[in-house]
Amino acid sequence: MMSSTGQPTPDGWEPWREWFSLNFFTTLQGIAAPVWWKHLKQNRFRIGLKHLARAALISISSPVNSSFAKKDEKVFGEAISQTRIIPPIFLLGHWRSGTTLLQRYFAMDARFSYPNFYQCVFPRGFLHSQEKNMKKWEGMLPRTRIFDQMDNDFASAAEDEFALCSLTGYSPYMGWSFPQQWDHYYRYLTFRTVAASELHEWKESFAYFVKKIQYHTGKRVVLKSPPHTCRIKLLLELFPGAKFVHIRRHPLAVF
């Protein structure tokens, strides 16, 4: 059987499960209602017909995500705010350079923690929801990622840029959902030309997410995101003492 992307699907991977996975577990599935509707309005609600189902699922889940955020804040908010961040370790490198493999190696070290796939998709309310939902939805995920065939499950270490995209919308990855505004969202790769208020919101959200992961695990957090390669100065302003590990690969192999 072949998937909609032209890649072979695992044995027994029914088309309806693939459709649900590709449409539900998207970059924006964990976005809160205010952020989602803000960016919909900013893009004049221009949604292609073939993407209406995906947009509808996000619109339905966004109020639920907002309620999850309130529950997390009510139960854990004070403890999270009092968490003192241990300077994170950032894994940097161009896309397709092996950053995910490097992150998986770091994840094997018991001294460190990392955001998993569920936490990056649902950053606002994972503390009280992940145990139940990870078990409930695990069967809906393909066993491998469709673009590089690496193992895929909710517990795997994941890219925090997805969490930042969901938390604020200030990410080049938002341009995947609204490609007509690609130039607008691409500015968030470096943040050099964005409003000070947006940069402040992004920093506050990022710090909160790192605190949340560290509170949950009690360990120093290792983060992996290729866009962070363009933000070292910002990251040092936000996390003084942070460490960086850069991985590179021969350009011909990358491209």
mmCIF file of C-alpha atoms in Angstrom, residues 27-28 30-32 34-36 38-39 69 119-126 160-171 174 201-210 212:
data_model
loop_
_atom_site.group_PDB
_atom_site.id
_atom_site.type_symbol
_atom_site.label_atom_id
_atom_site.label_comp_id
_atom_site.label_asym_id
_atom_site.label_seq_id
_atom_site.Cartn_x
_atom_site.Cartn_y
_atom_site.Cartn_z
ATOM 1 C CA THR A 27 2.051 21.198 13.443
ATOM 2 C CA LEU A 28 -0.934 23.187 14.706
ATOM 3 C CA GLY A 30 -2.167 21.716 19.812
ATOM 4 C CA ILE A 31 -2.698 25.411 19.129
ATOM 5 C CA ALA A 32 -4.993 27.396 21.430
ATOM 6 C CA PRO A 34 -6.906 32.725 20.386
ATOM 7 C CA VAL A 35 -3.664 32.035 18.509
ATOM 8 C CA TRP A 36 -5.368 29.955 15.810
ATOM 9 C CA LYS A 38 -5.558 35.338 15.145
ATOM 10 C CA HIS A 39 -3.566 33.739 12.345
ATOM 11 C CA ALA A 69 -3.872 25.032 29.168
ATOM 12 C CA GLN A 119 4.616 17.544 24.349
ATOM 13 C CA CYS A 120 5.739 19.401 21.224
ATOM 14 C CA VAL A 121 2.360 18.938 19.527
ATOM 15 C CA PHE A 122 0.365 19.766 22.670
ATOM 16 C CA PRO A 123 2.649 22.117 24.647
ATOM 17 C CA ARG A 124 -0.109 23.896 26.552
ATOM 18 C CA GLY A 125 -1.750 21.024 28.377
ATOM 19 C CA PHE A 126 0.482 17.988 28.269
ATOM 20 C CA ASP A 160 10.697 22.127 20.020
ATOM 21 C CA GLU A 161 10.077 24.469 17.060
ATOM 22 C CA PHE A 162 6.711 22.736 16.688
ATOM 23 C CA ALA A 163 5.863 23.687 20.262
ATOM 24 C CA LEU A 164 6.899 27.296 19.665
ATOM 25 C CA CYS A 165 4.834 27.412 16.490
ATOM 26 C CA SER A 166 1.803 26.161 18.389
ATOM 27 C CA LEU A 167 2.358 28.448 21.379
ATOM 28 C CA THR A 168 2.783 31.696 19.448
ATOM 29 C CA GLY A 169 2.530 31.204 15.686
ATOM 30 C CA TYR A 170 5.827 33.082 15.404
ATOM 31 C CA SER A 171 7.711 30.451 13.457
ATOM 32 C CA MET A 174 3.609 28.522 10.232
ATOM 33 C CA GLU A 201 5.921 36.972 23.567
ATOM 34 C CA TRP A 202 8.087 34.358 21.851
ATOM 35 C CA LYS A 203 10.747 34.562 24.564
ATOM 36 C CA GLU A 204 8.178 34.331 27.367
ATOM 37 C CA SER A 205 6.525 31.304 25.741
ATOM 38 C CA PHE A 206 9.843 29.583 25.105
ATOM 39 C CA ALA A 207 11.032 30.072 28.681
ATOM 40 C CA TYR A 208 7.707 28.773 29.991
ATOM 41 C CA PHE A 209 7.926 25.659 27.801
ATOM 42 C CA VAL A 210 11.472 24.878 28.955
ATOM 43 C CA LYS A 212 7.517 23.048 32.032
#
